[in-house]
Amino acid sequence: MKRHWAAATLAASIVCVLATARAARAEDYADLTLEQLMKIEITSAAKRPESIENTPAAVFVLTNEDIRRMGARSIPEALRMVPGLNVAQITGSSWAISSRGFNSRFANKLLVLVDGRTVYTPLFSGVYWDRQDTLLEDVDRIEVIRGPGAALWGANAVNGVINVITKHSRDTQGTYLSAGAGSDDEIRGAARHGGRLGDSGYYRVYGQAFNEGSRPGTDGVGGADDWRSARAGFRADIVDSSGDAWHFQGGSFSSVVGDGYVGPTLTAPYSERLEVDSDVTGSYMLGSWSRDLARDNKLELRAYYQNEVFEDPRVGEERSTLDVEALHRFVVGGRHNIVWGVGGRYSRDNLDESFSVDFEPDSDDQYLVNVFGQDTMQFFGGRVELTLGTKLEYNSYTGLEVQPNLRALWHLDDRNAVWAGVSRAVRTPSRAENDLDILAIVLPPSSSAGLPTAIRFTGDRSVRSEELLALEAGYRWQPLDSVSFDLATFYNFYDRLVSSSAGQPYVSTAGGTTHVVLPLDTANDGEADVYGFELVGNWRPLERLRLQGWYSFLQTDYSLNADPNHQIGVRSLLNVTPTVTLDATARYVSEIDSNDTDAYAELGVRLAWRPVANLELAIIGQNLLHSERLEFKGDELAGTVSTKAERSVFGSVTLKF
């Protein structure tokens, strides 16, 4: 009875909206001219607002309309159409995402932030993508910098920076409701409400939850990668009587993540397939304050605290992080745009070990302090800009790191611009590379060895930071009002890459079984050269149609590289009528030999109808060219059993009032 009453109430509400709202027109990304697209302001490249056309770096921006019309339901899905990124799904909840090489489940050279809060974990150096969820309707844009950003963002911003920026609270007033369901037992629901705080403040609160079923595993068995999650959060933006701006946000989540993996054993058959459910919870609080000291003179303070708990049979982790930063932006002499600041971060972990995974010590503190500065100088009436900056960072693992950056931009005319840059960046060692002892694989006895051989990877506190020297150059060209091109090239020299060297074998009786141990010690013996380019083209043949395409090429001499040499993407955004949109995305990814992954082409389509301004109905088809396929082979060290992406259909309804 209650269900019938709820359904009737919802139906009545929709009827009221349909009766009172006016007909909707398609207001979206496809309506922007190419000139307007190039003038979108970003902050990730210089820690100050600047337009894309004035940025001397390889930059790409996903707007809120991009994400919505793509049909993305997670941040990794949205990143698929960023040129130069390698985005591959390993299981239902795990992803391999990198820029310009070195992809893996924990791609360790890509810094990811949400509203300036780093979500890069020091445990394995990378990102737990299943934890980086937010209400995508509230995302204003995702800024992606391909190439080093260490002079401003510090260590680990080696191959790129991804910054997810959410909307100001004033832009999310009213109520938003969404619900959807699809194949693979996928069910999603979300709600958000925004209101006023006095005369000069705004707020919003939101909650969302989803459930996804498991996908087929690559070993012929179900992948056991079903997962479910619930999240809630808030944001408030206030301007006080003195004109100071205050910003507060926070959130918490709880997830149960399924996973199938192959674990080592010291007895025959020397491995076993296991299925586990991991419990993950987390919360954070962030606050910032800013004051305009004078025209083009601004001071900002920001701090956040976050805590996450991961319970898993292989390794459990509880981590708490406190981060603070002070930033000052000002202009000198009309042509020196200066930004400088200081910051610090403290992180503490407590780890639970298992039969195959051991950390020594099992609890540790990591910290860093930094100071940075950058000056962007303008010449010849602003047509030429020269940017010089560096970051000095002291961390608890490797001490002082210096990461300088030099860039130049030259506007040849209103339709042509060239830029170039040279940078140094480092990736500091992870907790695992310092302190991990893991039983990775057990080889059965052979004719030459009568005992099983256990291969153990061991960390080393003497490991130093990986180094990158990056050379970049780019060209932006708009031959017609309806056509534009953006080319970025790079040549990266890597030194001191973390590698493994075989130690002296020995016999052990640990675990109650006699076996040979072959230790693989962590070292800095790796080197690599990586080069390539990314080309993006935009064409608007009709006012209601916009086409975008890109091609990226990457080549390296690194034997363990798990990135495709070629990637192609094509996207179409069409306003069929004032109330109907039809959007399609097509991708091609070449084979990955070292990862034993075949090349594939894929297609996604989204059809949406807005019968009234407040209501949208959409149907999304993904992976339409294959019933199932593999995107990326799992991490052998962790024993993850990869699962296959399947053809899927998802329907959604959203309501705003």
mmCIF file of N, CA and C in Angstrom, residues 102-104 106-109 120 122-125 156 158 397-398 401 425-436 438 457-468 493-502 520-528 558-561 637:
data_model
loop_
_atom_site.group_PDB
_atom_site.id
_atom_site.type_symbol
_atom_site.label_atom_id
_atom_site.label_comp_id
_atom_site.label_asym_id
_atom_site.label_seq_id
_atom_site.Cartn_x
_atom_site.Cartn_y
_atom_site.Cartn_z
ATOM 1 N N PHE A 102 53.065 4.732 -18.543
ATOM 2 C CA PHE A 102 53.196 4.119 -17.222
ATOM 3 C C PHE A 102 51.839 3.829 -16.588
ATOM 4 N N ASN A 103 50.927 3.282 -17.372
ATOM 5 C CA ASN A 103 49.602 3.016 -16.832
ATOM 6 C C ASN A 103 49.599 1.729 -16.010
ATOM 7 N N SER A 104 48.775 1.724 -14.975
ATOM 8 C CA SER A 104 48.563 0.556 -14.120
ATOM 9 C C SER A 104 47.391 0.878 -13.214
ATOM 10 N N PHE A 106 47.524 1.405 -10.137
ATOM 11 C CA PHE A 106 47.995 2.534 -9.336
ATOM 12 C C PHE A 106 49.000 3.315 -10.172
ATOM 13 N N ALA A 107 48.491 3.983 -11.202
ATOM 14 C CA ALA A 107 49.353 4.810 -12.046
ATOM 15 C C ALA A 107 49.943 5.913 -11.174
ATOM 16 N N ASN A 108 51.251 5.867 -10.954
ATOM 17 C CA ASN A 108 51.843 6.661 -9.882
ATOM 18 C C ASN A 108 52.415 7.995 -10.318
ATOM 19 N N LYS A 109 52.169 8.413 -11.559
ATOM 20 C CA LYS A 109 52.732 9.680 -12.024
ATOM 21 C C LYS A 109 51.652 10.674 -12.425
ATOM 22 N N TYR A 120 45.483 11.391 -4.076
ATOM 23 C CA TYR A 120 46.597 10.503 -4.421
ATOM 24 C C TYR A 120 47.071 9.828 -3.138
ATOM 25 N N PRO A 122 49.526 7.779 -0.632
ATOM 26 C CA PRO A 122 50.947 7.455 -0.472
ATOM 27 C C PRO A 122 51.205 5.987 -0.183
ATOM 28 N N LEU A 123 50.158 5.161 -0.032
ATOM 29 C CA LEU A 123 50.384 3.752 0.281
ATOM 30 C C LEU A 123 51.001 3.025 -0.909
ATOM 31 N N PHE A 124 50.344 3.106 -2.097
ATOM 32 C CA PHE A 124 50.863 2.477 -3.303
ATOM 33 C C PHE A 124 51.207 3.495 -4.385
ATOM 34 N N SER A 125 51.093 4.774 -4.095
ATOM 35 C CA SER A 125 51.302 5.837 -5.086
ATOM 36 C C SER A 125 50.316 5.686 -6.235
ATOM 37 N N ASN A 156 54.759 14.123 -7.551
ATOM 38 C CA ASN A 156 53.776 13.172 -8.085
ATOM 39 C C ASN A 156 52.910 13.774 -9.192
ATOM 40 N N VAL A 158 53.674 14.386 -12.138
ATOM 41 C CA VAL A 158 54.768 14.143 -13.077
ATOM 42 C C VAL A 158 54.272 14.156 -14.515
ATOM 43 N N TYR A 397 60.612 11.076 3.148
ATOM 44 C CA TYR A 397 61.264 9.918 2.546
ATOM 45 C C TYR A 397 62.577 10.261 1.856
ATOM 46 N N THR A 398 62.583 11.330 1.064
ATOM 47 C CA THR A 398 63.769 11.627 0.252
ATOM 48 C C THR A 398 64.362 13.003 0.515
ATOM 49 N N GLU A 401 63.370 18.282 -2.497
ATOM 50 C CA GLU A 401 63.191 18.106 -3.937
ATOM 51 C C GLU A 401 62.931 19.473 -4.560
ATOM 52 N N ALA A 425 60.286 17.220 -12.754
ATOM 53 C CA ALA A 425 59.312 16.759 -11.778
ATOM 54 C C ALA A 425 59.816 15.457 -11.167
ATOM 55 N N VAL A 426 59.339 15.160 -9.970
ATOM 56 C CA VAL A 426 59.747 13.927 -9.290
ATOM 57 C C VAL A 426 58.518 13.199 -8.766
ATOM 58 N N ARG A 427 58.677 11.889 -8.625
ATOM 59 C CA ARG A 427 57.691 11.073 -7.920
ATOM 60 C C ARG A 427 58.364 10.473 -6.699
ATOM 61 N N THR A 428 57.861 10.816 -5.532
ATOM 62 C CA THR A 428 58.462 10.309 -4.303
ATOM 63 C C THR A 428 58.051 8.857 -4.079
ATOM 64 N N PRO A 429 58.883 8.075 -3.401
ATOM 65 C CA PRO A 429 58.558 6.664 -3.173
ATOM 66 C C PRO A 429 57.286 6.516 -2.347
ATOM 67 N N SER A 430 56.602 5.416 -2.584
ATOM 68 C CA SER A 430 55.397 5.109 -1.818
ATOM 69 C C SER A 430 55.766 4.386 -0.533
ATOM 70 N N ARG A 431 54.793 4.261 0.337
ATOM 71 C CA ARG A 431 54.984 3.487 1.567
ATOM 72 C C ARG A 431 55.345 2.045 1.226
ATOM 73 N N ALA A 432 54.721 1.488 0.184
ATOM 74 C CA ALA A 432 55.000 0.111 -0.206
ATOM 75 C C ALA A 432 56.427 -0.049 -0.705
ATOM 76 N N GLU A 433 56.906 0.901 -1.504
ATOM 77 C CA GLU A 433 58.262 0.801 -2.033
ATOM 78 C C GLU A 433 59.312 0.921 -0.941
ATOM 79 N N ASN A 434 58.929 1.510 0.171
ATOM 80 C CA ASN A 434 59.843 1.628 1.310
ATOM 81 C C ASN A 434 59.764 0.438 2.256
ATOM 82 N N ASP A 435 58.532 -0.046 2.543
ATOM 83 C CA ASP A 435 58.350 -0.938 3.689
ATOM 84 C C ASP A 435 57.615 -2.240 3.401
ATOM 85 N N LEU A 436 57.234 -2.501 2.162
ATOM 86 C CA LEU A 436 56.412 -3.672 1.868
ATOM 87 C C LEU A 436 57.249 -4.938 1.730
ATOM 88 N N ILE A 438 55.993 -8.595 0.302
ATOM 89 C CA ILE A 438 54.817 -9.293 -0.201
ATOM 90 C C ILE A 438 55.210 -10.588 -0.900
ATOM 91 N N PHE A 457 58.606 -9.628 -3.107
ATOM 92 C CA PHE A 457 59.039 -8.265 -3.376
ATOM 93 C C PHE A 457 59.235 -7.562 -2.032
ATOM 94 N N THR A 458 60.390 -6.919 -1.873
ATOM 95 C CA THR A 458 60.691 -6.254 -0.609
ATOM 96 C C THR A 458 61.038 -4.790 -0.855
ATOM 97 N N GLY A 459 60.527 -3.915 0.004
ATOM 98 C CA GLY A 459 60.816 -2.495 -0.093
ATOM 99 C C GLY A 459 62.171 -2.147 0.480
ATOM 100 N N ASP A 460 62.590 -0.907 0.242
ATOM 101 C CA ASP A 460 63.903 -0.455 0.697
ATOM 102 C C ASP A 460 63.807 1.035 1.013
ATOM 103 N N ARG A 461 64.183 1.421 2.225
ATOM 104 C CA ARG A 461 64.113 2.823 2.640
ATOM 105 C C ARG A 461 65.150 3.706 1.961
ATOM 106 N N SER A 462 66.079 3.113 1.233
ATOM 107 C CA SER A 462 67.077 3.909 0.522
ATOM 108 C C SER A 462 66.627 4.296 -0.886
ATOM 109 N N VAL A 463 65.431 3.873 -1.279
ATOM 110 C CA VAL A 463 64.913 4.219 -2.608
ATOM 111 C C VAL A 463 64.755 5.735 -2.726
ATOM 112 N N ARG A 464 65.180 6.273 -3.849
ATOM 113 C CA ARG A 464 65.089 7.713 -4.089
ATOM 114 C C ARG A 464 63.909 8.038 -5.015
ATOM 115 N N SER A 465 63.655 9.307 -5.191
ATOM 116 C CA SER A 465 62.561 9.745 -6.050
ATOM 117 C C SER A 465 62.877 9.468 -7.516
ATOM 118 N N GLU A 466 61.842 9.118 -8.271
ATOM 119 C CA GLU A 466 61.975 9.047 -9.716
ATOM 120 C C GLU A 466 62.031 10.461 -10.287
ATOM 121 N N GLU A 467 62.795 10.635 -11.367
ATOM 122 C CA GLU A 467 62.983 11.963 -11.945
ATOM 123 C C GLU A 467 62.443 12.019 -13.375
ATOM 124 N N LEU A 468 61.934 13.184 -13.731
ATOM 125 C CA LEU A 468 61.502 13.439 -15.109
ATOM 126 C C LEU A 468 62.038 14.784 -15.573
ATOM 127 N N PHE A 493 62.204 12.400 -20.525
ATOM 128 C CA PHE A 493 63.360 11.609 -20.126
ATOM 129 C C PHE A 493 63.195 11.225 -18.653
ATOM 130 N N TYR A 494 63.062 9.929 -18.380
ATOM 131 C CA TYR A 494 62.877 9.447 -17.015
ATOM 132 C C TYR A 494 64.167 8.799 -16.517
ATOM 133 N N ASP A 495 64.487 9.071 -15.265
ATOM 134 C CA ASP A 495 65.671 8.493 -14.646
ATOM 135 C C ASP A 495 65.306 8.020 -13.244
ATOM 136 N N ARG A 496 66.083 7.060 -12.749
ATOM 137 C CA ARG A 496 65.894 6.499 -11.407
ATOM 138 C C ARG A 496 64.504 5.882 -11.232
ATOM 139 N N LEU A 497 63.961 5.287 -12.299
ATOM 140 C CA LEU A 497 62.667 4.627 -12.172
ATOM 141 C C LEU A 497 62.780 3.453 -11.204
ATOM 142 N N VAL A 498 61.759 3.278 -10.396
ATOM 143 C CA VAL A 498 61.763 2.183 -9.433
ATOM 144 C C VAL A 498 61.698 0.857 -10.170
ATOM 145 N N SER A 499 62.579 -0.051 -9.803
ATOM 146 C CA SER A 499 62.675 -1.366 -10.440
ATOM 147 C C SER A 499 62.955 -2.405 -9.363
ATOM 148 N N SER A 500 63.141 -3.635 -9.798
ATOM 149 C CA SER A 500 63.438 -4.724 -8.866
ATOM 150 C C SER A 500 64.719 -5.422 -9.298
ATOM 151 N N SER A 501 65.544 -5.779 -8.326
ATOM 152 C CA SER A 501 66.766 -6.532 -8.591
ATOM 153 C C SER A 501 66.753 -7.800 -7.749
ATOM 154 N N ALA A 502 67.155 -8.912 -8.358
ATOM 155 C CA ALA A 502 67.111 -10.198 -7.668
ATOM 156 C C ALA A 502 68.184 -10.278 -6.598
ATOM 157 N N LEU A 520 63.113 -10.114 -4.451
ATOM 158 C CA LEU A 520 63.277 -9.070 -5.455
ATOM 159 C C LEU A 520 63.281 -7.738 -4.719
ATOM 160 N N ASP A 521 64.451 -7.129 -4.646
ATOM 161 C CA ASP A 521 64.624 -5.919 -3.866
ATOM 162 C C ASP A 521 64.313 -4.680 -4.697
ATOM 163 N N THR A 522 63.719 -3.700 -4.068
ATOM 164 C CA THR A 522 63.381 -2.444 -4.736
ATOM 165 C C THR A 522 64.649 -1.642 -4.989
ATOM 166 N N ALA A 523 64.777 -1.089 -6.205
ATOM 167 C CA ALA A 523 65.953 -0.313 -6.592
ATOM 168 C C ALA A 523 65.525 0.841 -7.488
ATOM 169 N N ASN A 524 66.500 1.656 -7.907
ATOM 170 C CA ASN A 524 66.253 2.787 -8.809
ATOM 171 C C ASN A 524 67.053 2.629 -10.091
ATOM 172 N N ASP A 525 66.963 1.489 -10.734
ATOM 173 C CA ASP A 525 67.806 1.192 -11.888
ATOM 174 C C ASP A 525 67.148 1.496 -13.230
ATOM 175 N N GLY A 526 65.883 1.922 -13.234
ATOM 176 C CA GLY A 526 65.168 2.079 -14.492
ATOM 177 C C GLY A 526 65.390 3.422 -15.166
ATOM 178 N N GLU A 527 65.376 3.382 -16.500
ATOM 179 C CA GLU A 527 65.411 4.587 -17.323
ATOM 180 C C GLU A 527 64.418 4.408 -18.460
ATOM 181 N N ALA A 528 63.914 5.520 -18.985
ATOM 182 C CA ALA A 528 62.979 5.421 -20.110
ATOM 183 C C ALA A 528 62.907 6.752 -20.843
ATOM 184 N N TYR A 558 60.458 1.717 -22.792
ATOM 185 C CA TYR A 558 60.289 1.070 -21.495
ATOM 186 C C TYR A 558 59.589 -0.272 -21.686
ATOM 187 N N SER A 559 60.229 -1.363 -21.293
ATOM 188 C CA SER A 559 59.724 -2.703 -21.594
ATOM 189 C C SER A 559 58.428 -3.034 -20.876
ATOM 190 N N LEU A 560 58.189 -2.414 -19.729
ATOM 191 C CA LEU A 560 56.986 -2.719 -18.954
ATOM 192 C C LEU A 560 55.843 -1.767 -19.252
ATOM 193 N N ASN A 561 55.971 -0.975 -20.313
ATOM 194 C CA ASN A 561 54.925 -0.014 -20.640
ATOM 195 C C ASN A 561 53.603 -0.723 -20.932
ATOM 196 N N LEU A 637 50.844 -8.508 -9.407
ATOM 197 C CA LEU A 637 51.361 -8.453 -8.046
ATOM 198 C C LEU A 637 50.239 -8.573 -7.027
#
